PDB file of C-alpha atoms in Angstrom:
ATOM      1  CA  UNK A   1    -104.322-203.796   3.475  1.00 62.00           C
ATOM      2  CA  UNK A   2    -102.159-201.043   1.982  1.00 58.00           C
ATOM      3  CA  UNK A   3     -99.120-202.051   4.041  1.00 56.00           C
ATOM      4  CA  UNK A   4     -99.009-205.333   2.099  1.00 60.00           C
ATOM      5  CA  UNK A   5     -98.948-203.598  -1.298  1.00 61.00           C
ATOM      6  CA  UNK A   6     -96.276-201.995  -3.425  1.00 62.00           C
ATOM      7  CA  UNK A   7     -96.958-198.482  -4.666  1.00 64.00           C
ATOM      8  CA  UNK A   8     -97.076-198.528  -8.449  1.00 60.00           C
ATOM      9  CA  UNK A   9     -95.488-195.092  -8.756  1.00 66.00           C
ATOM     10  CA  UNK A  10     -98.636-193.006  -9.099  1.00 82.00           C
ATOM     11  CA  UNK A  11     -99.233-190.582  -6.257  1.00 88.00           C
ATOM     12  CA  UNK A  12    -101.425-187.482  -6.096  1.00 92.00           C
ATOM     13  CA  UNK A  13    -101.854-184.755  -3.485  1.00 91.00           C
ATOM     14  CA  UNK A  14    -104.187-181.922  -2.610  1.00 89.00           C
ATOM     15  CA  UNK A  15    -104.021-179.394   0.236  1.00 85.00           C
ATOM     16  CA  UNK A  16    -104.746-181.876   3.020  1.00 86.00           C
ATOM     17  CA  UNK A  17    -105.048-185.292   1.374  1.00 91.00           C
ATOM     18  CA  UNK A  18    -102.922-187.797  -0.514  1.00 93.00           C
ATOM     19  CA  UNK A  19    -103.697-190.836  -2.629  1.00 94.00           C
ATOM     20  CA  UNK A  20    -101.483-193.570  -4.067  1.00 93.00           C
ATOM     21  CA  UNK A  21    -101.965-196.324  -6.619  1.00 91.00           C
ATOM     22  CA  UNK A  22    -100.902-199.824  -5.585  1.00 88.00           C
ATOM     23  CA  UNK A  23     -99.500-202.510  -7.868  1.00 85.00           C
ATOM     24  CA  UNK A  24    -102.977-204.112  -8.212  1.00 85.00           C
ATOM     25  CA  UNK A  25    -104.537-200.945  -9.657  1.00 87.00           C
ATOM     26  CA  UNK A  26    -106.358-199.987  -6.433  1.00 89.00           C
ATOM     27  CA  UNK A  27    -106.337-196.452  -4.999  1.00 93.00           C
ATOM     28  CA  UNK A  28    -105.625-195.715  -1.316  1.00 93.00           C
ATOM     29  CA  UNK A  29    -106.120-192.272   0.278  1.00 93.00           C
ATOM     30  CA  UNK A  30    -105.344-190.594   3.600  1.00 92.00           C
ATOM     31  CA  UNK A  31    -105.626-187.165   5.196  1.00 90.00           C
ATOM     32  CA  UNK A  32    -108.462-185.012   6.465  1.00 86.00           C
ATOM     33  CA  UNK A  33    -111.158-186.389   4.183  1.00 85.00           C
ATOM     34  CA  UNK A  34    -112.042-182.787   3.338  1.00 81.00           C
ATOM     35  CA  UNK A  35    -114.712-182.516   0.628  1.00 85.00           C
ATOM     36  CA  UNK A  36    -114.939-186.291   0.177  1.00 88.00           C
ATOM     37  CA  UNK A  37    -111.272-186.609  -0.817  1.00 91.00           C
ATOM     38  CA  UNK A  38    -110.858-190.120   0.561  1.00 92.00           C
ATOM     39  CA  UNK A  39    -113.357-191.523  -1.930  1.00 92.00           C
ATOM     40  CA  UNK A  40    -115.102-193.436   0.833  1.00 90.00           C
ATOM     41  CA  UNK A  41    -117.504-192.457   3.575  1.00 83.00           C
ATOM     42  CA  UNK A  42    -116.354-192.114   7.182  1.00 80.00           C
ATOM     43  CA  UNK A  43    -116.701-195.355   9.125  1.00 78.00           C
ATOM     44  CA  UNK A  44    -116.394-195.245  12.920  1.00 77.00           C
ATOM     45  CA  UNK A  45    -115.577-198.985  12.951  1.00 82.00           C
ATOM     46  CA  UNK A  46    -112.540-198.560  10.669  1.00 81.00           C
ATOM     47  CA  UNK A  47    -109.381-198.119  12.793  1.00 83.00           C
ATOM     48  CA  UNK A  48    -107.845-195.908  10.081  1.00 83.00           C
ATOM     49  CA  UNK A  49    -110.289-193.113  10.974  1.00 83.00           C
ATOM     50  CA  UNK A  50    -110.005-190.928  14.047  1.00 81.00           C
ATOM     51  CA  UNK A  51    -111.162-187.561  15.269  1.00 75.00           C
ATOM     52  CA  UNK A  52    -109.051-184.669  14.062  1.00 72.00           C
ATOM     53  CA  UNK A  53    -109.816-182.666  17.179  1.00 63.00           C
ATOM     54  CA  UNK A  54    -106.715-183.997  18.928  1.00 55.00           C
ATOM     55  CA  UNK A  55    -104.352-183.344  16.037  1.00 54.00           C
ATOM     56  CA  UNK A  56    -105.421-180.078  14.429  1.00 53.00           C
ATOM     57  CA  UNK A  57    -105.443-176.560  15.830  1.00 57.00           C
ATOM     58  CA  UNK A  58    -108.914-175.932  14.372  1.00 57.00           C
ATOM     59  CA  UNK A  59    -110.897-179.129  15.063  1.00 52.00           C
ATOM     60  CA  UNK A  60    -114.176-177.683  13.768  1.00 53.00           C
ATOM     61  CA  UNK A  61    -112.789-177.515  10.223  1.00 55.00           C
ATOM     62  CA  UNK A  62    -112.474-181.316   9.874  1.00 60.00           C
ATOM     63  CA  UNK A  63    -114.580-183.944  11.583  1.00 67.00           C
ATOM     64  CA  UNK A  64    -112.281-186.914  10.998  1.00 77.00           C
ATOM     65  CA  UNK A  65    -108.853-187.854   9.661  1.00 84.00           C
ATOM     66  CA  UNK A  66    -107.464-190.975   8.067  1.00 88.00           C
ATOM     67  CA  UNK A  67    -103.916-191.274   9.337  1.00 84.00           C
ATOM     68  CA  UNK A  68    -103.645-194.653   7.677  1.00 88.00           C
ATOM     69  CA  UNK A  69    -104.465-195.260   3.989  1.00 91.00           C
ATOM     70  CA  UNK A  70    -108.030-196.368   3.238  1.00 92.00           C
ATOM     71  CA  UNK A  71    -109.098-197.912  -0.054  1.00 92.00           C
ATOM     72  CA  UNK A  72    -111.465-195.761  -2.087  1.00 92.00           C
ATOM     73  CA  UNK A  73    -114.900-197.026  -2.994  1.00 91.00           C
ATOM     74  CA  UNK A  74    -114.741-199.410  -5.990  1.00 92.00           C
ATOM     75  CA  UNK A  75    -113.499-197.779  -9.189  1.00 95.00           C
ATOM     76  CA  UNK A  76    -114.888-200.471 -11.510  1.00 95.00           C
ATOM     77  CA  UNK A  77    -111.582-201.509 -13.046  1.00 93.00           C
ATOM     78  CA  UNK A  78    -107.809-201.360 -12.872  1.00 91.00           C
ATOM     79  CA  UNK A  79    -106.458-197.828 -12.446  1.00 93.00           C
ATOM     80  CA  UNK A  80    -103.378-196.809 -14.460  1.00 92.00           C
ATOM     81  CA  UNK A  81    -102.949-193.162 -13.418  1.00 92.00           C
ATOM     82  CA  UNK A  82    -104.079-190.783 -10.720  1.00 94.00           C
ATOM     83  CA  UNK A  83    -104.318-186.973 -10.425  1.00 95.00           C
ATOM     84  CA  UNK A  84    -105.291-184.589  -7.632  1.00 94.00           C
ATOM     85  CA  UNK A  85    -106.161-180.920  -7.583  1.00 90.00           C
ATOM     86  CA  UNK A  86    -107.765-178.146  -5.607  1.00 84.00           C
ATOM     87  CA  UNK A  87    -109.126-178.653  -2.124  1.00 81.00           C
ATOM     88  CA  UNK A  88    -109.495-182.406  -2.105  1.00 88.00           C
ATOM     89  CA  UNK A  89    -110.445-183.603  -5.575  1.00 93.00           C
ATOM     90  CA  UNK A  90    -109.017-186.711  -7.253  1.00 95.00           C
ATOM     91  CA  UNK A  91    -109.498-188.510 -10.557  1.00 96.00           C
ATOM     92  CA  UNK A  92    -108.334-191.950 -11.620  1.00 96.00           C
ATOM     93  CA  UNK A  93    -107.894-193.149 -15.189  1.00 96.00           C
ATOM     94  CA  UNK A  94    -108.715-196.823 -15.670  1.00 96.00           C
ATOM     95  CA  UNK A  95    -106.952-199.025 -18.213  1.00 95.00           C
ATOM     96  CA  UNK A  96    -110.183-199.123 -20.271  1.00 97.00           C
ATOM     97  CA  UNK A  97    -110.070-195.310 -20.737  1.00 98.00           C
ATOM     98  CA  UNK A  98    -112.820-194.509 -18.221  1.00 97.00           C
ATOM     99  CA  UNK A  99    -112.309-191.577 -15.827  1.00 97.00           C
ATOM    100  CA  UNK A 100    -113.549-191.851 -12.227  1.00 96.00           C
ATOM    101  CA  UNK A 101    -113.539-188.788  -9.923  1.00 95.00           C
ATOM    102  CA  UNK A 102    -114.384-188.004  -6.300  1.00 94.00           C
ATOM    103  CA  UNK A 103    -114.023-185.272  -3.717  1.00 92.00           C
ATOM    104  CA  UNK A 104    -114.289-181.530  -4.244  1.00 90.00           C
ATOM    105  CA  UNK A 105    -116.537-180.945  -7.269  1.00 89.00           C
ATOM    106  CA  UNK A 106    -115.870-177.188  -7.449  1.00 83.00           C
ATOM    107  CA  UNK A 107    -117.511-175.544 -10.458  1.00 83.00           C
ATOM    108  CA  UNK A 108    -118.963-178.937 -11.376  1.00 86.00           C
ATOM    109  CA  UNK A 109    -115.561-179.922 -12.784  1.00 88.00           C
ATOM    110  CA  UNK A 110    -116.522-183.595 -12.708  1.00 89.00           C
ATOM    111  CA  UNK A 111    -119.253-182.911 -15.288  1.00 79.00           C
ATOM    112  CA  UNK A 112    -121.852-183.486 -12.619  1.00 75.00           C
ATOM    113  CA  UNK A 113    -124.809-181.159 -12.249  1.00 68.00           C
ATOM    114  CA  UNK A 114    -124.239-181.360  -8.499  1.00 71.00           C
ATOM    115  CA  UNK A 115    -121.413-179.160  -7.211  1.00 72.00           C
ATOM    116  CA  UNK A 116    -121.495-180.786  -3.758  1.00 81.00           C
ATOM    117  CA  UNK A 117    -118.468-182.855  -2.718  1.00 85.00           C
ATOM    118  CA  UNK A 118    -118.611-186.462  -3.897  1.00 89.00           C
ATOM    119  CA  UNK A 119    -117.767-188.962  -1.161  1.00 88.00           C
ATOM    120  CA  UNK A 120    -117.552-191.842  -3.632  1.00 90.00           C
ATOM    121  CA  UNK A 121    -116.199-192.021  -7.195  1.00 94.00           C
ATOM    122  CA  UNK A 122    -118.406-191.211 -10.179  1.00 93.00           C
ATOM    123  CA  UNK A 123    -117.722-191.782 -13.869  1.00 94.00           C
ATOM    124  CA  UNK A 124    -117.044-188.674 -15.937  1.00 94.00           C
ATOM    125  CA  UNK A 125    -118.341-189.371 -19.434  1.00 93.00           C
ATOM    126  CA  UNK A 126    -116.034-188.377 -22.301  1.00 95.00           C
ATOM    127  CA  UNK A 127    -116.896-188.952 -25.999  1.00 95.00           C
ATOM    128  CA  UNK A 128    -114.213-191.618 -26.456  1.00 97.00           C
ATOM    129  CA  UNK A 129    -111.413-193.496 -24.746  1.00 98.00           C
ATOM    130  CA  UNK A 130    -109.314-191.220 -22.511  1.00 98.00           C
ATOM    131  CA  UNK A 131    -105.529-191.745 -22.479  1.00 98.00           C
ATOM    132  CA  UNK A 132    -104.456-188.947 -20.119  1.00 97.00           C
ATOM    133  CA  UNK A 133    -106.107-186.650 -17.563  1.00 96.00           C
ATOM    134  CA  UNK A 134    -105.291-183.375 -15.814  1.00 95.00           C
ATOM    135  CA  UNK A 135    -107.115-181.855 -12.859  1.00 94.00           C
ATOM    136  CA  UNK A 136    -107.076-178.198 -11.873  1.00 91.00           C
ATOM    137  CA  UNK A 137    -108.659-176.432  -8.946  1.00 89.00           C
ATOM    138  CA  UNK A 138    -111.967-175.985 -10.781  1.00 88.00           C
ATOM    139  CA  UNK A 139    -111.648-177.949 -14.030  1.00 90.00           C
ATOM    140  CA  UNK A 140    -110.840-181.394 -15.453  1.00 92.00           C
ATOM    141  CA  UNK A 141    -109.379-182.187 -18.888  1.00 94.00           C
ATOM    142  CA  UNK A 142    -108.989-185.459 -20.749  1.00 96.00           C
ATOM    143  CA  UNK A 143    -106.930-186.310 -23.822  1.00 97.00           C
ATOM    144  CA  UNK A 144    -108.736-188.824 -26.028  1.00 97.00           C
ATOM    145  CA  UNK A 145    -106.949-191.518 -28.016  1.00 97.00           C
ATOM    146  CA  UNK A 146    -107.916-189.719 -31.244  1.00 96.00           C
ATOM    147  CA  UNK A 147    -105.981-186.607 -30.088  1.00 95.00           C
ATOM    148  CA  UNK A 148    -108.940-184.435 -29.125  1.00 95.00           C
ATOM    149  CA  UNK A 149    -109.041-182.705 -25.727  1.00 94.00           C
ATOM    150  CA  UNK A 150    -112.225-182.255 -23.700  1.00 93.00           C
ATOM    151  CA  UNK A 151    -112.611-180.272 -20.469  1.00 91.00           C
ATOM    152  CA  UNK A 152    -115.316-179.621 -17.895  1.00 90.00           C
ATOM    153  CA  UNK A 153    -115.751-177.153 -15.056  1.00 87.00           C
ATOM    154  CA  UNK A 154    -115.036-173.447 -14.751  1.00 84.00           C
ATOM    155  CA  UNK A 155    -113.837-171.842 -17.980  1.00 81.00           C
ATOM    156  CA  UNK A 156    -113.912-168.202 -16.829  1.00 78.00           C
ATOM    157  CA  UNK A 157    -110.142-167.929 -17.326  1.00 80.00           C
ATOM    158  CA  UNK A 158    -110.067-170.095 -20.439  1.00 79.00           C
ATOM    159  CA  UNK A 159    -109.234-173.341 -18.593  1.00 81.00           C
ATOM    160  CA  UNK A 160    -111.781-175.360 -20.585  1.00 78.00           C
ATOM    161  CA  UNK A 161    -111.231-173.701 -23.941  1.00 79.00           C
ATOM    162  CA  UNK A 162    -114.526-171.877 -23.385  1.00 70.00           C
ATOM    163  CA  UNK A 163    -115.197-168.492 -21.849  1.00 63.00           C
ATOM    164  CA  UNK A 164    -117.837-169.854 -19.498  1.00 68.00           C
ATOM    165  CA  UNK A 165    -118.590-172.888 -17.379  1.00 63.00           C
ATOM    166  CA  UNK A 166    -118.543-176.301 -19.029  1.00 60.00           C
ATOM    167  CA  UNK A 167    -120.591-178.175 -16.439  1.00 64.00           C
ATOM    168  CA  UNK A 168    -122.805-181.145 -17.216  1.00 65.00           C
ATOM    169  CA  UNK A 169    -120.523-182.658 -19.838  1.00 79.00           C
ATOM    170  CA  UNK A 170    -116.989-182.079 -21.076  1.00 89.00           C
ATOM    171  CA  UNK A 171    -116.645-179.677 -24.017  1.00 88.00           C
ATOM    172  CA  UNK A 172    -114.100-179.972 -26.804  1.00 90.00           C
ATOM    173  CA  UNK A 173    -111.164-177.600 -26.659  1.00 90.00           C
ATOM    174  CA  UNK A 174    -110.871-176.014 -30.133  1.00 87.00           C
ATOM    175  CA  UNK A 175    -107.257-176.862 -30.941  1.00 86.00           C
ATOM    176  CA  UNK A 176    -107.642-176.294 -34.691  1.00 75.00           C
ATOM    177  CA  UNK A 177    -105.889-179.520 -35.677  1.00 63.00           C
TER     178      UNK A 177
END
């Protein structure tokens, strides 16, 4: 139960969702659940979930809300940092350097060939141990322990170091050093 935990300092937000990291390395999310942002599927039996129709002016936009924090689906390890971006996308960096992402997969920013929202976390494969992550509206970047930076998603504005999309797998940003 989230109420029994201490927040470890990491918190991330998107337009209508929030997530926090507890002192055990677990991630808890709340909000509208838009685009899979809670990292767990809706469960009518869970008292944290309720219909949004009584709380929002446009009830057709969101089917349910989590007014209480719910734990994301298993992330496979202890999380050390957390980022959010866009319309309900989150990524967690585990202590072993693995990146797990869920929610809005706009422009396939989670290096997945499926741009549909992800209701449970998936691993984003980088070519080495990741030490830091950043998440934009349509792209994801990771700093590797060897100093290289790799990004995935929409690169139309140069966000990924490429002039086009970098879906399917992260591409190296040509830093020149």
